Amino acid sequence: MKDNAPDNTGEQAEAAEREAARQRLLAQAEADRVPVDDTTRAVPDRRWKRDR
């Protein structure tokens, strides 16, 4: 069973790193999130006036 101890420790470290990376990604995604109000607001398209 002592042979599994280093592997287990390495796996635990990798799992902790993956979880930390996951948390960083979630935090970044939340910071970059655009509120729904901003995405549904109508933006006037005035390009047609240039064609006149």
mmCIF file of N, CA and C in Angstrom:
data_model
loop_
_atom_site.group_PDB
_atom_site.id
_atom_site.type_symbol
_atom_site.label_atom_id
_atom_site.label_comp_id
_atom_site.label_asym_id
_atom_site.label_seq_id
_atom_site.Cartn_x
_atom_site.Cartn_y
_atom_site.Cartn_z
ATOM 1 N N MET A 1 0.817 -1.192 0.000
ATOM 2 C CA MET A 1 0.000 0.000 0.000
ATOM 3 C C MET A 1 0.864 1.260 0.000
ATOM 4 N N LYS A 2 2.075 1.177 0.449
ATOM 5 C CA LYS A 2 2.954 2.336 0.430
ATOM 6 C C LYS A 2 3.287 2.768 -0.990
ATOM 7 N N ASP A 3 3.228 1.830 -1.952
ATOM 8 C CA ASP A 3 3.511 2.176 -3.346
ATOM 9 C C ASP A 3 2.456 3.126 -3.902
ATOM 10 N N ASN A 4 1.233 3.035 -3.407
ATOM 11 C CA ASN A 4 0.149 3.878 -3.901
ATOM 12 C C ASN A 4 0.168 5.275 -3.287
ATOM 13 N N ALA A 5 0.857 5.466 -2.210
ATOM 14 C CA ALA A 5 0.848 6.748 -1.516
ATOM 15 C C ALA A 5 1.353 7.893 -2.399
ATOM 16 N N PRO A 6 2.490 7.773 -3.085
ATOM 17 C CA PRO A 6 2.926 8.899 -3.925
ATOM 18 C C PRO A 6 1.947 9.174 -5.072
ATOM 19 N N ASP A 7 1.431 8.112 -5.689
ATOM 20 C CA ASP A 7 0.468 8.313 -6.768
ATOM 21 C C ASP A 7 -0.781 9.007 -6.242
ATOM 22 N N ASN A 8 -1.239 8.552 -5.114
ATOM 23 C CA ASN A 8 -2.439 9.124 -4.521
ATOM 24 C C ASN A 8 -2.204 10.598 -4.198
ATOM 25 N N THR A 9 -1.041 10.916 -3.665
ATOM 26 C CA THR A 9 -0.733 12.306 -3.345
ATOM 27 C C THR A 9 -0.689 13.139 -4.623
ATOM 28 N N GLY A 10 -0.081 12.578 -5.668
ATOM 29 C CA GLY A 10 -0.028 13.283 -6.950
ATOM 30 C C GLY A 10 -1.410 13.484 -7.532
ATOM 31 N N GLU A 11 -2.245 12.472 -7.437
ATOM 32 C CA GLU A 11 -3.616 12.590 -7.938
ATOM 33 C C GLU A 11 -4.392 13.634 -7.152
ATOM 34 N N GLN A 12 -4.177 13.656 -5.841
ATOM 35 C CA GLN A 12 -4.866 14.654 -5.018
ATOM 36 C C GLN A 12 -4.403 16.063 -5.395
ATOM 37 N N ALA A 13 -3.093 16.214 -5.640
ATOM 38 C CA ALA A 13 -2.565 17.517 -6.031
ATOM 39 C C ALA A 13 -3.145 17.938 -7.380
ATOM 40 N N GLU A 14 -3.211 16.994 -8.326
ATOM 41 C CA GLU A 14 -3.792 17.319 -9.637
ATOM 42 C C GLU A 14 -5.263 17.678 -9.519
ATOM 43 N N ALA A 15 -5.973 16.944 -8.676
ATOM 44 C CA ALA A 15 -7.394 17.239 -8.480
ATOM 45 C C ALA A 15 -7.565 18.629 -7.870
ATOM 46 N N ALA A 16 -6.704 18.979 -6.933
ATOM 47 C CA ALA A 16 -6.772 20.309 -6.313
ATOM 48 C C ALA A 16 -6.455 21.389 -7.342
ATOM 49 N N GLU A 17 -5.462 21.144 -8.203
ATOM 50 C CA GLU A 17 -5.122 22.110 -9.248
ATOM 51 C C GLU A 17 -6.268 22.265 -10.244
ATOM 52 N N ARG A 18 -6.894 21.148 -10.621
ATOM 53 C CA ARG A 18 -8.029 21.220 -11.549
ATOM 54 C C ARG A 18 -9.177 22.006 -10.935
ATOM 55 N N GLU A 19 -9.439 21.765 -9.663
ATOM 56 C CA GLU A 19 -10.530 22.492 -9.000
ATOM 57 C C GLU A 19 -10.207 23.979 -8.905
ATOM 58 N N ALA A 20 -8.954 24.306 -8.599
ATOM 59 C CA ALA A 20 -8.556 25.713 -8.527
ATOM 60 C C ALA A 20 -8.692 26.375 -9.903
ATOM 61 N N ALA A 21 -8.279 25.665 -10.954
ATOM 62 C CA ALA A 21 -8.407 26.199 -12.306
ATOM 63 C C ALA A 21 -9.881 26.387 -12.660
ATOM 64 N N ARG A 22 -10.697 25.433 -12.278
ATOM 65 C CA ARG A 22 -12.144 25.515 -12.539
ATOM 66 C C ARG A 22 -12.741 26.739 -11.851
ATOM 67 N N GLN A 23 -12.340 26.961 -10.611
ATOM 68 C CA GLN A 23 -12.847 28.116 -9.866
ATOM 69 C C GLN A 23 -12.391 29.428 -10.518
ATOM 70 N N ARG A 24 -11.135 29.463 -10.987
ATOM 71 C CA ARG A 24 -10.641 30.670 -11.663
ATOM 72 C C ARG A 24 -11.424 30.925 -12.944
ATOM 73 N N LEU A 25 -11.698 29.859 -13.707
ATOM 74 C CA LEU A 25 -12.472 30.020 -14.938
ATOM 75 C C LEU A 25 -13.885 30.504 -14.650
ATOM 76 N N LEU A 26 -14.502 29.943 -13.637
ATOM 77 C CA LEU A 26 -15.857 30.376 -13.279
ATOM 78 C C LEU A 26 -15.867 31.829 -12.828
ATOM 79 N N ALA A 27 -14.867 32.225 -12.047
ATOM 80 C CA ALA A 27 -14.784 33.615 -11.579
ATOM 81 C C ALA A 27 -14.573 34.556 -12.764
ATOM 82 N N GLN A 28 -13.715 34.168 -13.716
ATOM 83 C CA GLN A 28 -13.464 34.996 -14.894
ATOM 84 C C GLN A 28 -14.719 35.092 -15.753
ATOM 85 N N ALA A 29 -15.410 33.983 -15.922
ATOM 86 C CA ALA A 29 -16.636 33.989 -16.718
ATOM 87 C C ALA A 29 -17.692 34.887 -16.080
ATOM 88 N N GLU A 30 -17.791 34.843 -14.781
ATOM 89 C CA GLU A 30 -18.752 35.696 -14.076
ATOM 90 C C GLU A 30 -18.373 37.160 -14.233
ATOM 91 N N ALA A 31 -17.075 37.453 -14.178
ATOM 92 C CA ALA A 31 -16.619 38.836 -14.328
ATOM 93 C C ALA A 31 -16.883 39.348 -15.744
ATOM 94 N N ASP A 32 -16.781 38.468 -16.745
ATOM 95 C CA ASP A 32 -16.978 38.861 -18.137
ATOM 96 C C ASP A 32 -18.431 38.795 -18.581
ATOM 97 N N ARG A 33 -19.302 38.307 -17.723
ATOM 98 C CA ARG A 33 -20.702 38.105 -18.090
ATOM 99 C C ARG A 33 -21.374 39.438 -18.411
ATOM 100 N N VAL A 34 -22.154 39.427 -19.471
ATOM 101 C CA VAL A 34 -22.900 40.617 -19.883
ATOM 102 C C VAL A 34 -24.331 40.462 -19.378
ATOM 103 N N PRO A 35 -24.832 41.441 -18.645
ATOM 104 C CA PRO A 35 -26.214 41.347 -18.167
ATOM 105 C C PRO A 35 -27.198 41.210 -19.324
ATOM 106 N N VAL A 36 -28.280 40.516 -19.084
ATOM 107 C CA VAL A 36 -29.288 40.272 -20.119
ATOM 108 C C VAL A 36 -29.824 41.589 -20.661
ATOM 109 N N ASP A 37 -29.993 42.575 -19.821
ATOM 110 C CA ASP A 37 -30.513 43.856 -20.274
ATOM 111 C C ASP A 37 -29.638 44.450 -21.369
ATOM 112 N N ASP A 38 -28.317 44.254 -21.271
ATOM 113 C CA ASP A 38 -27.415 44.813 -22.266
ATOM 114 C C ASP A 38 -27.489 44.062 -23.589
ATOM 115 N N THR A 39 -27.783 42.783 -23.549
ATOM 116 C CA THR A 39 -27.802 41.998 -24.785
ATOM 117 C C THR A 39 -29.133 42.108 -25.512
ATOM 118 N N THR A 40 -30.173 42.525 -24.825
ATOM 119 C CA THR A 40 -31.486 42.590 -25.461
ATOM 120 C C THR A 40 -31.870 44.016 -25.848
ATOM 121 N N ARG A 41 -31.050 44.973 -25.521
ATOM 122 C CA ARG A 41 -31.353 46.361 -25.850
ATOM 123 C C ARG A 41 -31.240 46.553 -27.355
ATOM 124 N N ALA A 42 -32.219 47.192 -27.936
ATOM 125 C CA ALA A 42 -32.204 47.432 -29.375
ATOM 126 C C ALA A 42 -31.211 48.544 -29.699
ATOM 127 N N VAL A 43 -30.403 48.315 -30.707
ATOM 128 C CA VAL A 43 -29.450 49.319 -31.166
ATOM 129 C C VAL A 43 -29.909 49.780 -32.533
ATOM 130 N N PRO A 44 -30.169 51.074 -32.673
ATOM 131 C CA PRO A 44 -30.660 51.556 -33.967
ATOM 132 C C PRO A 44 -29.620 51.334 -35.056
ATOM 133 N N ASP A 45 -30.079 50.874 -36.208
ATOM 134 C CA ASP A 45 -29.199 50.644 -37.337
ATOM 135 C C ASP A 45 -29.412 51.792 -38.319
ATOM 136 N N ARG A 46 -28.483 52.689 -38.364
ATOM 137 C CA ARG A 46 -28.632 53.892 -39.190
ATOM 138 C C ARG A 46 -27.877 53.786 -40.514
ATOM 139 N N ARG A 47 -27.434 52.592 -40.869
ATOM 140 C CA ARG A 47 -26.671 52.435 -42.108
ATOM 141 C C ARG A 47 -27.513 52.786 -43.333
ATOM 142 N N TRP A 48 -28.826 52.573 -43.252
ATOM 143 C CA TRP A 48 -29.680 52.832 -44.408
ATOM 144 C C TRP A 48 -29.663 54.305 -44.792
ATOM 145 N N LYS A 49 -29.376 55.190 -43.870
ATOM 146 C CA LYS A 49 -29.355 56.620 -44.177
ATOM 147 C C LYS A 49 -28.175 56.974 -45.056
ATOM 148 N N ARG A 50 -27.092 56.221 -44.995
ATOM 149 C CA ARG A 50 -25.912 56.487 -45.812
ATOM 150 C C ARG A 50 -26.182 56.226 -47.292
ATOM 151 N N ASP A 51 -27.134 55.355 -47.572
ATOM 152 C CA ASP A 51 -27.415 54.992 -48.953
ATOM 153 C C ASP A 51 -28.218 56.069 -49.695
ATOM 154 N N ARG A 52 -28.759 56.994 -48.994
ATOM 155 C CA ARG A 52 -29.622 58.025 -49.599
ATOM 156 C C ARG A 52 -28.850 58.983 -50.446
#
